[in-house]
Coordinates of C-alpha atoms in Angstrom, one line a residue:
Chain A
M1180 CA -13.7 -46.3 -14.0
E1181 CA -11.8 -43.4 -15.5
S1182 CA -13.3 -40.9 -13.1
A1183 CA -12.8 -43.2 -10.1
K1184 CA -9.2 -43.5 -11.1
S1185 CA -8.6 -39.8 -11.4
R1186 CA -10.3 -39.4 -8.0
I1187 CA -7.7 -41.7 -6.5
V1188 CA -4.9 -39.3 -7.6
T1189 CA -6.4 -36.4 -5.6
K1190 CA -4.7 -36.0 -2.3
A1191 CA -6.6 -37.5 0.7
S1192 CA -7.3 -34.2 2.4
S1193 CA -9.2 -32.8 -0.5
A1194 CA -13.0 -32.5 -0.2
P1195 CA -15.1 -35.4 -1.7
P1196 CA -17.8 -34.8 -4.3
L1197 CA -21.4 -34.9 -3.1
T1198 CA -22.4 -38.4 -4.1
N1199 CA -25.4 -38.7 -1.8
P1200 CA -27.3 -35.4 -1.7
G1201 CA -30.3 -37.1 0.0
E1202 CA -28.1 -37.9 3.1
L1203 CA -26.9 -34.3 3.3
I1204 CA -30.5 -32.9 2.9
D1205 CA -31.8 -35.2 5.7
S1206 CA -29.0 -34.3 8.1
V1207 CA -29.8 -30.5 8.3
E1208 CA -32.8 -28.3 8.7
T1209 CA -31.6 -25.1 7.2
F1210 CA -29.7 -24.3 4.0
I1211 CA -27.9 -21.0 3.8
F1212 CA -27.1 -20.1 0.2
D1213 CA -24.7 -17.5 -1.1
C1214 CA -26.3 -15.8 -4.1
D1215 CA -23.7 -14.7 -6.7
G1216 CA -22.3 -17.8 -8.3
V1217 CA -24.8 -20.1 -6.6
I1218 CA -28.3 -18.8 -7.4
W1219 CA -27.3 -16.5 -10.2
K1220 CA -24.3 -15.1 -12.1
G1221 CA -24.7 -11.4 -12.7
D1222 CA -28.2 -11.1 -14.1
K1223 CA -28.6 -14.8 -15.2
L1224 CA -30.2 -17.5 -13.1
I1225 CA -28.0 -20.6 -12.8
D1226 CA -29.5 -23.8 -14.3
G1227 CA -32.0 -25.8 -12.3
V1228 CA -32.2 -23.4 -9.3
P1229 CA -36.0 -23.0 -9.2
E1230 CA -36.6 -26.8 -9.1
T1231 CA -33.9 -27.2 -6.5
L1232 CA -35.4 -24.6 -4.2
D1233 CA -38.8 -26.2 -4.7
L1234 CA -37.5 -29.6 -3.8
L1235 CA -35.9 -28.4 -0.6
R1236 CA -39.0 -26.5 0.4
E1237 CA -41.1 -29.6 -0.2
K1238 CA -38.8 -31.4 2.1
G1239 CA -39.5 -28.8 4.8
K1240 CA -36.1 -27.2 4.8
R1241 CA -35.7 -23.6 5.9
L1242 CA -33.9 -21.5 3.2
V1243 CA -31.8 -18.5 3.8
F1244 CA -30.0 -16.4 1.2
V1245 CA -26.9 -14.5 2.3
T1246 CA -24.9 -12.1 0.2
N1247 CA -21.9 -9.9 0.8
N1248 CA -23.3 -7.5 -1.8
S1249 CA -24.4 -4.4 0.1
T1250 CA -25.6 -2.3 -2.9
K1251 CA -29.2 -3.4 -2.3
S1252 CA -31.4 -3.6 0.7
R1253 CA -33.3 -6.8 1.6
K1254 CA -36.4 -5.4 -0.1
Q1255 CA -34.4 -4.5 -3.2
Y1256 CA -32.9 -8.0 -3.2
G1257 CA -36.4 -9.4 -3.0
K1258 CA -37.2 -7.8 -6.3
K1259 CA -34.1 -9.3 -7.9
F1260 CA -35.3 -12.8 -6.9
E1261 CA -38.8 -11.9 -8.2
T1262 CA -37.4 -10.7 -11.5
L1263 CA -35.6 -14.0 -11.9
G1264 CA -38.8 -15.9 -11.2
L1265 CA -37.9 -17.1 -7.7
S1266 CA -40.3 -16.8 -4.8
V1267 CA -38.3 -15.7 -1.9
S1268 CA -39.5 -13.5 1.0
E1269 CA -37.7 -10.5 2.4
E1270 CA -37.2 -12.3 5.7
E1271 CA -35.2 -15.1 4.0
I1272 CA -32.7 -12.6 2.6
F1273 CA -29.6 -11.5 4.6
A1274 CA -27.5 -9.0 2.6
S1275 CA -24.4 -7.4 4.2
S1276 CA -26.3 -4.0 4.0
F1277 CA -28.8 -5.4 6.4
A1278 CA -26.0 -7.0 8.5
A1279 CA -24.3 -3.6 9.0
A1280 CA -27.6 -2.1 10.3
A1281 CA -28.3 -5.2 12.4
Y1282 CA -24.8 -5.0 13.9
L1283 CA -25.3 -1.3 14.9
K1284 CA -28.7 -2.2 16.5
S1285 CA -27.1 -5.1 18.3
I1286 CA -24.6 -2.8 20.0
D1287 CA -27.2 -0.2 20.8
F1288 CA -25.6 2.4 18.6
P1289 CA -26.6 5.7 20.2
K1290 CA -29.6 7.5 18.8
D1291 CA -27.8 10.9 18.7
K1292 CA -24.9 9.5 16.7
K1293 CA -24.7 9.2 12.9
V1294 CA -23.2 6.8 10.4
Y1295 CA -21.0 8.0 7.5
V1296 CA -21.6 5.7 4.6
V1297 CA -19.2 4.8 1.8
G1298 CA -21.4 2.7 -0.3
E1299 CA -24.6 2.5 -2.3
D1300 CA -28.3 2.7 -1.7
G1301 CA -28.8 -0.6 0.1
I1302 CA -26.9 0.5 3.2
L1303 CA -28.9 3.7 3.4
K1304 CA -32.2 1.9 3.1
E1305 CA -31.3 -0.6 5.8
L1306 CA -30.0 2.1 8.2
E1307 CA -33.3 4.0 7.6
L1308 CA -35.4 0.9 8.5
A1309 CA -33.2 0.5 11.6
G1310 CA -33.9 4.1 12.6
I1311 CA -30.2 5.1 12.4
Q1312 CA -29.2 8.5 11.2
Y1313 CA -26.7 8.6 8.3
L1314 CA -24.9 10.9 5.9
G1315 CA -22.7 10.3 2.8
G1316 CA -23.5 7.5 0.3
P1317 CA -24.5 8.3 -3.2
A1318 CA -25.0 12.0 -2.3
D1319 CA -21.2 12.4 -2.0
G1320 CA -20.6 10.7 -5.4
D1321 CA -20.0 13.9 -7.3
K1322 CA -18.1 15.9 -4.5
K1323 CA -14.7 17.1 -5.3
I1324 CA -12.1 18.7 -3.0
E1325 CA -10.9 22.2 -3.4
L1326 CA -7.2 22.6 -2.8
K1327 CA -6.8 26.3 -2.0
P1328 CA -4.1 27.0 0.6
G1329 CA -5.6 26.7 4.0
Y1330 CA -8.5 24.6 2.9
M1331 CA -9.7 21.9 5.2
M1332 CA -12.6 19.4 5.1
E1333 CA -14.6 19.3 8.3
Q1334 CA -16.3 16.1 9.4
D1335 CA -19.5 15.9 11.4
K1336 CA -18.3 15.3 15.0
D1337 CA -21.4 13.2 15.7
V1338 CA -20.3 10.5 13.3
G1339 CA -19.8 7.4 15.5
A1340 CA -19.4 4.8 12.8
V1341 CA -18.2 4.6 9.2
V1342 CA -19.8 1.8 7.2
V1343 CA -17.8 0.9 4.0
G1344 CA -19.3 -1.3 1.3
F1345 CA -18.9 -1.6 -2.5
D1346 CA -19.3 1.8 -4.1
R1347 CA -19.0 2.4 -7.8
Y1348 CA -19.1 6.1 -7.1
F1349 CA -16.1 5.9 -4.8
N1350 CA -14.0 9.1 -4.8
Y1351 CA -11.3 11.0 -2.9
H1352 CA -13.9 13.1 -1.0
K1353 CA -15.3 10.0 0.5
I1354 CA -11.9 8.6 1.4
Q1355 CA -10.9 11.8 3.2
Y1356 CA -14.3 12.2 5.0
A1357 CA -14.3 8.6 6.2
T1358 CA -10.6 8.9 7.2
L1359 CA -11.3 12.1 9.3
C1360 CA -14.2 10.5 11.1
I1361 CA -12.2 7.3 12.0
R1362 CA -9.0 9.2 12.9
E1363 CA -10.5 12.2 14.7
N1364 CA -13.9 11.3 16.2
P1365 CA -13.2 9.6 19.5
G1366 CA -14.4 5.9 19.5
C1367 CA -15.6 6.1 15.8
L1368 CA -16.2 2.5 14.5
F1369 CA -14.9 1.3 11.1
I1370 CA -17.4 -1.3 9.8
A1371 CA -16.9 -3.2 6.6
T1372 CA -19.8 -5.0 4.9
N1373 CA -17.2 -7.3 3.3
R1374 CA -13.6 -7.4 2.0
D1375 CA -14.3 -9.4 -1.2
A1376 CA -11.6 -8.9 -3.8
V1377 CA -14.2 -9.3 -6.6
T1378 CA -17.9 -9.0 -7.2
H1379 CA -20.2 -9.8 -10.1
L1380 CA -21.6 -6.5 -11.2
T1381 CA -22.3 -8.0 -14.6
D1382 CA -22.0 -11.6 -15.8
A1383 CA -19.4 -10.7 -18.3
Q1384 CA -16.4 -10.3 -16.0
E1385 CA -15.2 -10.1 -12.4
W1386 CA -15.3 -6.6 -11.0
A1387 CA -13.2 -5.2 -8.2
G1388 CA -15.2 -5.7 -5.0
G1389 CA -15.8 -4.1 -1.6
G1390 CA -12.3 -5.1 -0.6
S1391 CA -11.1 -2.1 -2.7
M1392 CA -13.1 0.5 -0.8
V1393 CA -12.2 -1.1 2.6
G1394 CA -8.5 -1.3 1.5
A1395 CA -8.4 2.4 0.7
I1396 CA -9.8 3.4 4.1
L1397 CA -7.4 1.0 5.8
G1398 CA -4.5 2.5 3.8
S1399 CA -5.2 6.0 5.2
T1400 CA -6.3 5.1 8.7
K1401 CA -4.1 2.0 9.4
R1402 CA -7.1 0.7 11.3
E1403 CA -8.5 -2.8 10.7
P1404 CA -12.3 -2.9 10.0
L1405 CA -14.9 -4.9 11.8
V1406 CA -16.4 -7.1 9.1
V1407 CA -20.1 -7.9 9.3
G1408 CA -20.4 -9.9 6.1
K1409 CA -18.9 -13.3 5.3
P1410 CA -16.5 -14.8 6.4
S1411 CA -17.1 -13.1 9.8
T1412 CA -19.6 -15.0 11.9
F1413 CA -21.8 -12.0 12.7
M1414 CA -24.5 -13.0 10.2
M1415 CA -24.4 -16.7 11.2
D1416 CA -24.7 -15.8 14.9
Y1417 CA -27.6 -13.5 14.1
L1418 CA -29.3 -16.1 12.1
A1419 CA -28.9 -18.8 14.7
N1420 CA -30.3 -16.4 17.4
E1421 CA -33.1 -15.1 15.2
F1422 CA -34.4 -18.5 14.0
K1423 CA -33.2 -20.5 17.1
I1424 CA -31.2 -22.8 14.8
Q1425 CA -28.5 -25.2 16.0
K1426 CA -25.4 -24.4 13.9
S1427 CA -24.7 -28.1 13.3
Q1428 CA -28.2 -28.2 11.7
I1429 CA -27.2 -25.7 9.0
C1430 CA -25.5 -26.4 5.7
M1431 CA -23.7 -23.4 4.1
V1432 CA -23.7 -23.5 0.3
G1433 CA -21.3 -21.2 -1.5
D1434 CA -18.9 -20.8 -4.5
R1435 CA -16.0 -19.1 -2.6
L1436 CA -13.6 -20.9 -0.4
D1437 CA -12.3 -17.8 1.5
T1438 CA -15.7 -16.3 2.2
D1439 CA -18.5 -18.8 2.0
I1440 CA -16.8 -22.0 3.1
L1441 CA -14.7 -20.3 5.7
F1442 CA -17.9 -18.5 6.9
G1443 CA -19.7 -21.9 7.3
Q1444 CA -16.7 -23.4 9.0
N1445 CA -16.2 -20.4 11.3
G1446 CA -19.8 -20.8 12.3
G1447 CA -19.6 -24.5 13.0
C1448 CA -21.9 -25.5 10.0
K1449 CA -21.7 -28.2 7.4
T1450 CA -20.4 -26.8 4.1
L1451 CA -21.0 -27.5 0.4
L1452 CA -18.9 -25.8 -2.3
V1453 CA -20.5 -25.4 -5.7
L1454 CA -18.4 -25.0 -8.8
S1455 CA -20.9 -22.7 -10.6
G1456 CA -19.1 -19.5 -9.5
V1457 CA -15.5 -18.4 -9.0
T1458 CA -13.9 -21.6 -7.7
T1459 CA -12.8 -24.4 -10.1
L1460 CA -12.1 -28.0 -9.2
S1461 CA -8.4 -27.4 -9.7
M1462 CA -8.4 -24.4 -7.3
L1463 CA -10.2 -26.6 -4.7
Q1464 CA -7.7 -29.4 -5.2
D1465 CA -4.6 -27.1 -5.4
P1466 CA -2.2 -28.2 -2.6
K1467 CA -1.8 -24.5 -1.6
N1468 CA -5.6 -24.3 -0.8
S1469 CA -6.1 -25.1 2.9
I1470 CA -9.9 -24.5 3.0
Q1471 CA -11.8 -27.7 2.3
P1472 CA -15.6 -27.9 2.4
D1473 CA -17.4 -31.1 3.6
F1474 CA -18.5 -31.7 0.0
Y1475 CA -18.4 -30.1 -3.4
A1476 CA -20.9 -30.3 -6.3
N1477 CA -21.1 -28.7 -9.8
K1478 CA -24.2 -26.7 -8.9
I1479 CA -27.0 -26.8 -6.5
S1480 CA -29.3 -28.6 -9.0
D1481 CA -27.1 -31.7 -8.3
F1482 CA -29.5 -32.1 -5.4
L1483 CA -32.1 -33.0 -8.0
S1484 CA -30.4 -36.3 -8.6
I1485 CA -32.2 -37.6 -5.5
K1486 CA -35.4 -37.4 -7.4
A1487 CA -34.0 -39.5 -10.3
T1488 CA -32.6 -42.0 -7.7
A1489 CA -36.0 -42.2 -6.0
V1490 CA -37.8 -43.1 -9.2
Chain B
M108 CA 18.2 21.3 35.6
E109 CA 14.5 20.8 35.0
S110 CA 15.0 19.6 31.5
A111 CA 17.9 17.4 32.4
K112 CA 15.7 15.8 35.0
S113 CA 12.8 15.1 32.6
R114 CA 15.3 13.6 30.2
I115 CA 16.3 11.1 32.8
V116 CA 12.7 9.9 33.0
T117 CA 12.8 9.0 29.3
K118 CA 13.7 5.4 28.7
A119 CA 17.3 4.8 27.8
S120 CA 16.6 3.5 24.3
S121 CA 14.9 6.8 23.2
A122 CA 16.8 9.0 20.7
P123 CA 18.8 11.9 22.2
P124 CA 18.3 15.5 21.1
L125 CA 20.8 17.0 18.7
T126 CA 23.0 18.9 21.1
N127 CA 26.1 19.1 18.8
P128 CA 25.0 19.8 15.2
G129 CA 28.5 20.7 14.2
E130 CA 29.7 17.2 14.9
L131 CA 26.9 15.7 12.9
I132 CA 27.6 18.0 10.0
D133 CA 31.3 17.2 10.0
S134 CA 30.6 13.5 10.1
V135 CA 28.7 13.2 6.8
E136 CA 29.1 14.5 3.2
T137 CA 25.4 14.4 2.1
F138 CA 22.1 15.4 3.6
I139 CA 19.0 13.9 2.3
F140 CA 15.9 15.9 3.3
D141 CA 12.3 14.9 3.2
C142 CA 10.3 17.9 2.1
D143 CA 6.8 18.0 3.6
G144 CA 7.2 18.7 7.3
V145 CA 10.9 19.4 7.0
I146 CA 11.3 22.1 4.4
W147 CA 7.7 23.2 4.1
K148 CA 4.3 22.4 5.4
G149 CA 1.6 22.6 2.7
D150 CA 2.5 25.9 1.0
K151 CA 4.4 27.5 3.8
L152 CA 8.2 27.4 4.2
I153 CA 9.3 26.2 7.7
D154 CA 11.2 28.9 9.7
G155 CA 14.9 29.3 9.0
V156 CA 15.1 26.8 6.1
P157 CA 16.9 29.1 3.6
E158 CA 19.7 30.1 6.0
T159 CA 20.1 26.4 7.1
L160 CA 20.5 25.2 3.5
D161 CA 22.9 28.1 2.8
L162 CA 25.0 27.1 5.8
L163 CA 25.2 23.5 4.7
R164 CA 26.2 24.5 1.1
E165 CA 28.8 26.8 2.5
K166 CA 30.3 23.8 4.4
G167 CA 30.5 21.9 1.1
K168 CA 27.7 19.4 1.8
R169 CA 25.7 17.8 -1.0
L170 CA 22.0 18.3 -0.5
V171 CA 19.3 16.0 -1.8
F172 CA 15.5 16.5 -1.5
V173 CA 13.4 13.3 -1.5
T174 CA 9.6 13.3 -1.3
N175 CA 7.1 10.5 -1.5
N176 CA 4.7 13.0 -3.2
S177 CA 4.3 11.8 -6.7
T178 CA 1.8 14.4 -7.9
K179 CA 4.7 16.5 -9.4
S180 CA 7.7 15.7 -11.5
R181 CA 11.2 16.8 -10.6
K182 CA 10.8 19.8 -12.8
Q183 CA 7.5 20.8 -11.3
Y184 CA 9.0 20.3 -7.8
G185 CA 11.8 22.6 -8.8
K186 CA 9.2 25.4 -9.4
K187 CA 7.8 24.8 -5.9
F188 CA 11.2 25.4 -4.4
E189 CA 11.6 28.5 -6.6
T190 CA 8.3 29.9 -5.5
L191 CA 9.3 29.5 -1.9
G192 CA 12.5 31.4 -2.6
L193 CA 14.8 28.3 -2.4
S194 CA 17.5 27.7 -5.0
V195 CA 17.5 24.0 -5.6
S196 CA 18.3 22.3 -9.0
E197 CA 16.2 19.6 -10.6
E198 CA 19.0 17.1 -10.2
E199 CA 18.9 17.5 -6.4
I200 CA 15.2 16.5 -6.3
F201 CA 14.1 12.9 -6.0
A202 CA 10.3 12.6 -6.0
S203 CA 8.6 9.2 -6.0
S204 CA 7.2 10.0 -9.5
F205 CA 10.8 10.0 -10.7
A206 CA 11.6 6.9 -8.6
A207 CA 8.8 5.0 -10.4
A208 CA 10.2 5.9 -13.8
A209 CA 13.8 5.3 -12.7
Y210 CA 12.8 1.8 -11.3
L211 CA 11.2 0.8 -14.7
K212 CA 14.4 2.0 -16.5
S213 CA 16.6 0.1 -14.0
I214 CA 14.8 -3.2 -14.9
D215 CA 14.8 -2.4 -18.7
F216 CA 11.1 -2.2 -18.9
P217 CA 10.3 -3.4 -22.5
K218 CA 9.9 -0.6 -25.1
D219 CA 6.7 -2.3 -26.5
K220 CA 5.0 -2.5 -23.0
K221 CA 2.9 0.3 -21.4
V222 CA 2.3 1.5 -17.9
Y223 CA -1.2 2.1 -16.6
V224 CA -1.1 5.1 -14.2
V225 CA -3.3 5.6 -11.2
G226 CA -2.0 9.0 -10.1
E227 CA -1.4 12.6 -11.1
D228 CA 0.6 14.5 -13.7
G229 CA 4.0 14.0 -12.0
I230 CA 4.1 10.3 -12.8
L231 CA 3.1 10.9 -16.5
K232 CA 5.8 13.6 -16.9
E233 CA 8.6 11.4 -15.5
L234 CA 7.5 8.4 -17.6
E235 CA 7.5 10.6 -20.7
L236 CA 11.1 11.8 -19.9
A237 CA 12.1 8.2 -19.4
G238 CA 10.6 7.3 -22.8
I239 CA 8.1 4.9 -21.4
Q240 CA 4.6 4.6 -22.9
Y241 CA 1.7 5.1 -20.6
L242 CA -2.1 5.4 -20.3
G243 CA -4.5 6.4 -17.6
G244 CA -3.7 9.1 -15.1
P245 CA -5.8 12.3 -15.1
A246 CA -7.4 11.4 -18.4
D247 CA -9.4 8.6 -16.6
G248 CA -10.6 11.0 -13.9
D249 CA -14.1 11.5 -15.2
K250 CA -14.7 8.0 -16.6
K251 CA -17.7 6.1 -15.3
I252 CA -18.6 2.5 -15.7
E253 CA -21.8 1.4 -17.5
L254 CA -23.5 -1.5 -15.9
K255 CA -25.6 -2.9 -18.7
P256 CA -26.0 -6.7 -18.6
G257 CA -23.1 -8.3 -20.4
Y258 CA -20.9 -5.2 -20.1
M259 CA -17.2 -5.7 -19.6
M260 CA -14.2 -3.4 -19.4
E261 CA -11.3 -4.4 -21.6
Q262 CA -7.8 -3.6 -20.5
D263 CA -4.9 -3.0 -22.9
K264 CA -3.0 -6.4 -23.1
D265 CA 0.3 -4.5 -23.5
V266 CA 0.1 -3.0 -20.0
G267 CA 3.1 -4.5 -18.3
A268 CA 3.1 -2.4 -15.1
V269 CA 0.6 -0.5 -13.0
V270 CA 2.0 2.5 -11.2
V271 CA -0.1 3.7 -8.2
G272 CA 0.4 7.1 -6.5
F273 CA -1.7 9.7 -4.7
D274 CA -4.7 10.6 -6.9
R275 CA -7.3 13.1 -5.9
Y276 CA -9.3 12.0 -9.0
F277 CA -9.4 8.4 -7.9
N278 CA -12.5 6.5 -9.0
Y279 CA -13.9 3.0 -9.6
H280 CA -13.0 3.0 -13.3
K281 CA -9.3 3.3 -12.3
I282 CA -9.7 0.6 -9.7
Q283 CA -11.2 -1.8 -12.1
Y284 CA -8.8 -1.0 -15.0
A285 CA -5.7 -1.4 -12.7
T286 CA -7.2 -4.6 -11.2
L287 CA -7.7 -6.2 -14.6
C288 CA -4.2 -5.4 -15.7
I289 CA -2.6 -6.8 -12.6
R290 CA -4.8 -9.9 -12.4
E291 CA -5.1 -10.7 -16.1
N292 CA -1.9 -9.4 -18.0
P293 CA 0.7 -12.1 -17.4
G294 CA 3.7 -10.7 -15.4
C295 CA 2.1 -7.3 -14.9
L296 CA 4.0 -5.4 -12.1
F297 CA 2.2 -3.5 -9.3
I298 CA 4.4 -0.6 -8.4
A299 CA 3.5 1.9 -5.6
T300 CA 5.1 5.3 -5.3
N301 CA 4.4 5.1 -1.6
R302 CA 2.0 3.8 1.0
D303 CA 1.8 6.9 3.2
A304 CA -1.4 7.1 5.3
V305 CA -1.4 10.9 5.1
T306 CA -0.1 13.7 3.0
H307 CA -0.1 17.5 3.2
L308 CA -2.2 18.7 0.4
T309 CA -2.9 21.9 2.3
D310 CA -1.3 23.1 5.5
A311 CA -4.7 23.1 7.2
Q312 CA -5.0 19.4 7.9
E313 CA -3.7 16.0 7.1
W314 CA -5.1 14.4 4.0
A315 CA -5.5 10.7 3.2
G316 CA -2.4 9.7 1.3
G317 CA -1.1 7.4 -1.4
G318 CA -1.7 4.5 1.0
S319 CA -5.4 4.8 0.2
M320 CA -5.0 4.2 -3.6
V321 CA -2.5 1.4 -3.0
G322 CA -4.8 -0.1 -0.4
A323 CA -7.7 -0.1 -2.8
I324 CA -5.7 -2.0 -5.5
L325 CA -4.3 -4.4 -2.9
G326 CA -7.9 -5.0 -1.8
S327 CA -9.1 -6.1 -5.2
T328 CA -5.9 -7.9 -6.4
K329 CA -4.7 -9.4 -3.1
R330 CA -1.2 -8.6 -4.5
E331 CA 1.4 -6.8 -2.5
P332 CA 3.0 -3.8 -4.4
L333 CA 6.6 -3.1 -5.0
V334 CA 7.2 0.2 -3.3
V335 CA 9.7 2.6 -4.9
G336 CA 9.3 5.6 -2.4
K337 CA 10.3 5.7 1.2
P338 CA 10.8 3.6 3.3
S339 CA 11.9 1.1 0.5
T340 CA 15.6 1.5 -0.2
F341 CA 15.2 1.8 -3.9
M342 CA 15.8 5.6 -3.9
M343 CA 18.7 5.4 -1.5
D344 CA 20.4 2.7 -3.6
Y345 CA 19.8 4.8 -6.7
L346 CA 21.3 7.9 -5.0
A347 CA 24.3 6.0 -3.7
N348 CA 25.0 4.6 -7.2
E349 CA 24.3 7.9 -9.0
F350 CA 26.5 10.1 -6.8
K351 CA 28.9 7.4 -5.7
I352 CA 28.2 8.1 -2.1
Q353 CA 29.0 5.8 0.8
K354 CA 25.8 5.3 2.7
S355 CA 27.5 5.9 6.1
Q356 CA 28.4 9.3 4.8
I357 CA 24.7 10.2 4.4
C358 CA 22.4 11.7 7.0
M359 CA 18.6 11.3 6.3
V360 CA 16.5 14.1 7.8
G361 CA 12.8 13.6 8.1
D362 CA 9.6 14.1 10.1
R363 CA 8.1 10.6 9.9
L364 CA 9.4 7.6 11.8
D365 CA 7.8 4.9 9.7
T366 CA 8.9 6.4 6.3
D367 CA 11.8 8.8 6.7
I368 CA 13.7 7.4 9.6
L369 CA 13.1 3.8 8.6
F370 CA 14.2 4.7 5.1
G371 CA 17.5 6.1 6.4
Q372 CA 18.0 3.1 8.7
N373 CA 17.1 0.6 6.0
G374 CA 19.7 2.3 3.8
G375 CA 22.4 2.2 6.5
C376 CA 22.5 6.0 6.9
K377 CA 22.6 8.3 9.9
T378 CA 19.2 9.7 10.8
L379 CA 17.8 12.9 12.2
L380 CA 14.1 13.3 13.1
V381 CA 12.7 16.8 13.1
L382 CA 9.6 17.7 15.1
S383 CA 8.4 20.3 12.6
G384 CA 6.1 17.8 10.8
V385 CA 3.8 14.9 11.8
T386 CA 5.8 13.4 14.7
T387 CA 5.7 14.9 18.2
L388 CA 8.2 14.3 21.0
S389 CA 5.7 12.2 22.9
M390 CA 5.2 10.0 19.8
L391 CA 8.9 9.5 19.5
Q392 CA 9.2 8.7 23.2
D393 CA 6.1 6.5 23.3
P394 CA 7.2 3.0 24.6
K395 CA 5.2 1.5 21.7
N396 CA 7.4 3.2 19.1
S397 CA 10.3 1.0 18.1
I398 CA 11.8 3.3 15.5
Q399 CA 14.5 5.5 17.0
P400 CA 16.6 8.0 14.9
D401 CA 20.2 8.8 15.9
F402 CA 19.1 12.2 17.0
Y403 CA 16.1 14.5 17.0
A404 CA 15.8 18.3 16.7
N405 CA 12.9 20.7 16.6
K406 CA 13.5 21.8 13.1
I407 CA 16.4 21.9 10.6
S408 CA 17.3 25.5 11.6
D409 CA 18.6 24.0 14.9
F410 CA 21.7 23.5 12.7
L411 CA 22.2 27.3 12.8
S412 CA 23.1 27.1 16.5
I413 CA 26.7 26.2 15.4
K414 CA 27.0 29.7 14.1
A415 CA 26.1 31.2 17.4
T416 CA 28.6 28.8 19.2
A417 CA 31.3 29.8 16.7
V418 CA 31.0 33.5 17.5

């Protein structure tokens, strides 16, 4: 009675809790899961995840794991799932590192052009697999600029795209190199893996995210990036094409309103917010929040209640 | 005839060239000069500057030198003028490093609070002179983050303002520290010395400017900074108060439309664009450019033509 009462106080436009997970499961064929805050937090698996994924697989659902984290490749991400005791194949994983490479392939990025990378190993690995030439990345992590009079940095004139992702070794050399490519190489693309304000490098606190690196390059080029990660629909469109999925048959499950839920809505999917990550119930129900999922749940293991009900 | 003709083609709303410098000089009592691109370019003095400044001093004009460059303090800037053979006193120099300290003094920044600095030595020096406690700056230039599970960075809870300026030793440690202060210390201010896309570290090319560092912190905090440098009017208001100048009696001379000229116009001053820096005549006359100064000239030594006329 108490909880029913408090629910009445909530304004009518706020998303309802997921009271009938069985119905949601039956209504879609694919679940797309965000990883940080949904499957794990930093290096810790969230309660009940293995059983939940098993349940959905038993019910014949296709599972896809998307993440805006570009520091790892699909293969490297696969190892993270394995370490946590989850059996997930490389093909089920869509990291924004992969999305950047897939985007460049989708536009037939010329073979004789190169990509300058501000970011970590995952982007390099995915570009390599896609057969795209690159420079930068961790190799530029220790570079310093010399400020002798007359000194100038020269960028490779063959750089046709700058890909920017989270980079813990971000420095001024990279800012200047990326800026020169974007400002001075005709037609050079500015691609962002994501613009997330925060990321979960460790489970102990929130860390400044890829939005910082992208913001820096935007600040010196005054150019808006093309975003391939959430909430842009590139990954969703790619997934729908690749697996021939109807978007209305997809449920996007995530912990962030302005990336995950917006991503699902932008793509025309059903959406489920879980409160196991960065968003709290009061943030969801704040009158200033205009992004409302179809449902919310505490965590994905709330799906398991259908088993209890079935018994 | 030819030049008169081509001038007719220019749309009516475009700024006229300075044909009568004597009239402009007589109409104001103070000249505010931007430095990079007006007085010097990188480490080289622009032609005719010493004679021009002498002429204006002879005519009893007050001279003020403003710069968005925050890497030096007023005193350090004084040395740069001296090295270039210009006699300018510390009190005539208004760098954005000084503006940041002056702003904090103007709001009575509490004595028990500290400033976290993303930037170079100039900001530290000015905070020191203003008696304001600080941390960060060059001392954090080599700091790296450790990503052991459970690791967290702890920020000083007494940081009440983050000041962000150009920083060639910018790194992820600084991004995360600044982000934590702004996001987690209640009421913490986010102050930008400037948001310039480019700066002239050397005379050989344009370098990514303070806009990069500010953009990075904006990207991780989603907070807009309070800007104390151009084109914000803080420095102009401070100057008007300090010297008891009427703003209509000031002429702002600069090479950038979106900082210098906008700064002058925001402050209600007369404005003169010089083409000795980043702006070309075609950029000024581009129909997409909406910022028009009162006049434009090739360089400040165009003032010297009044001498020739007087003979």
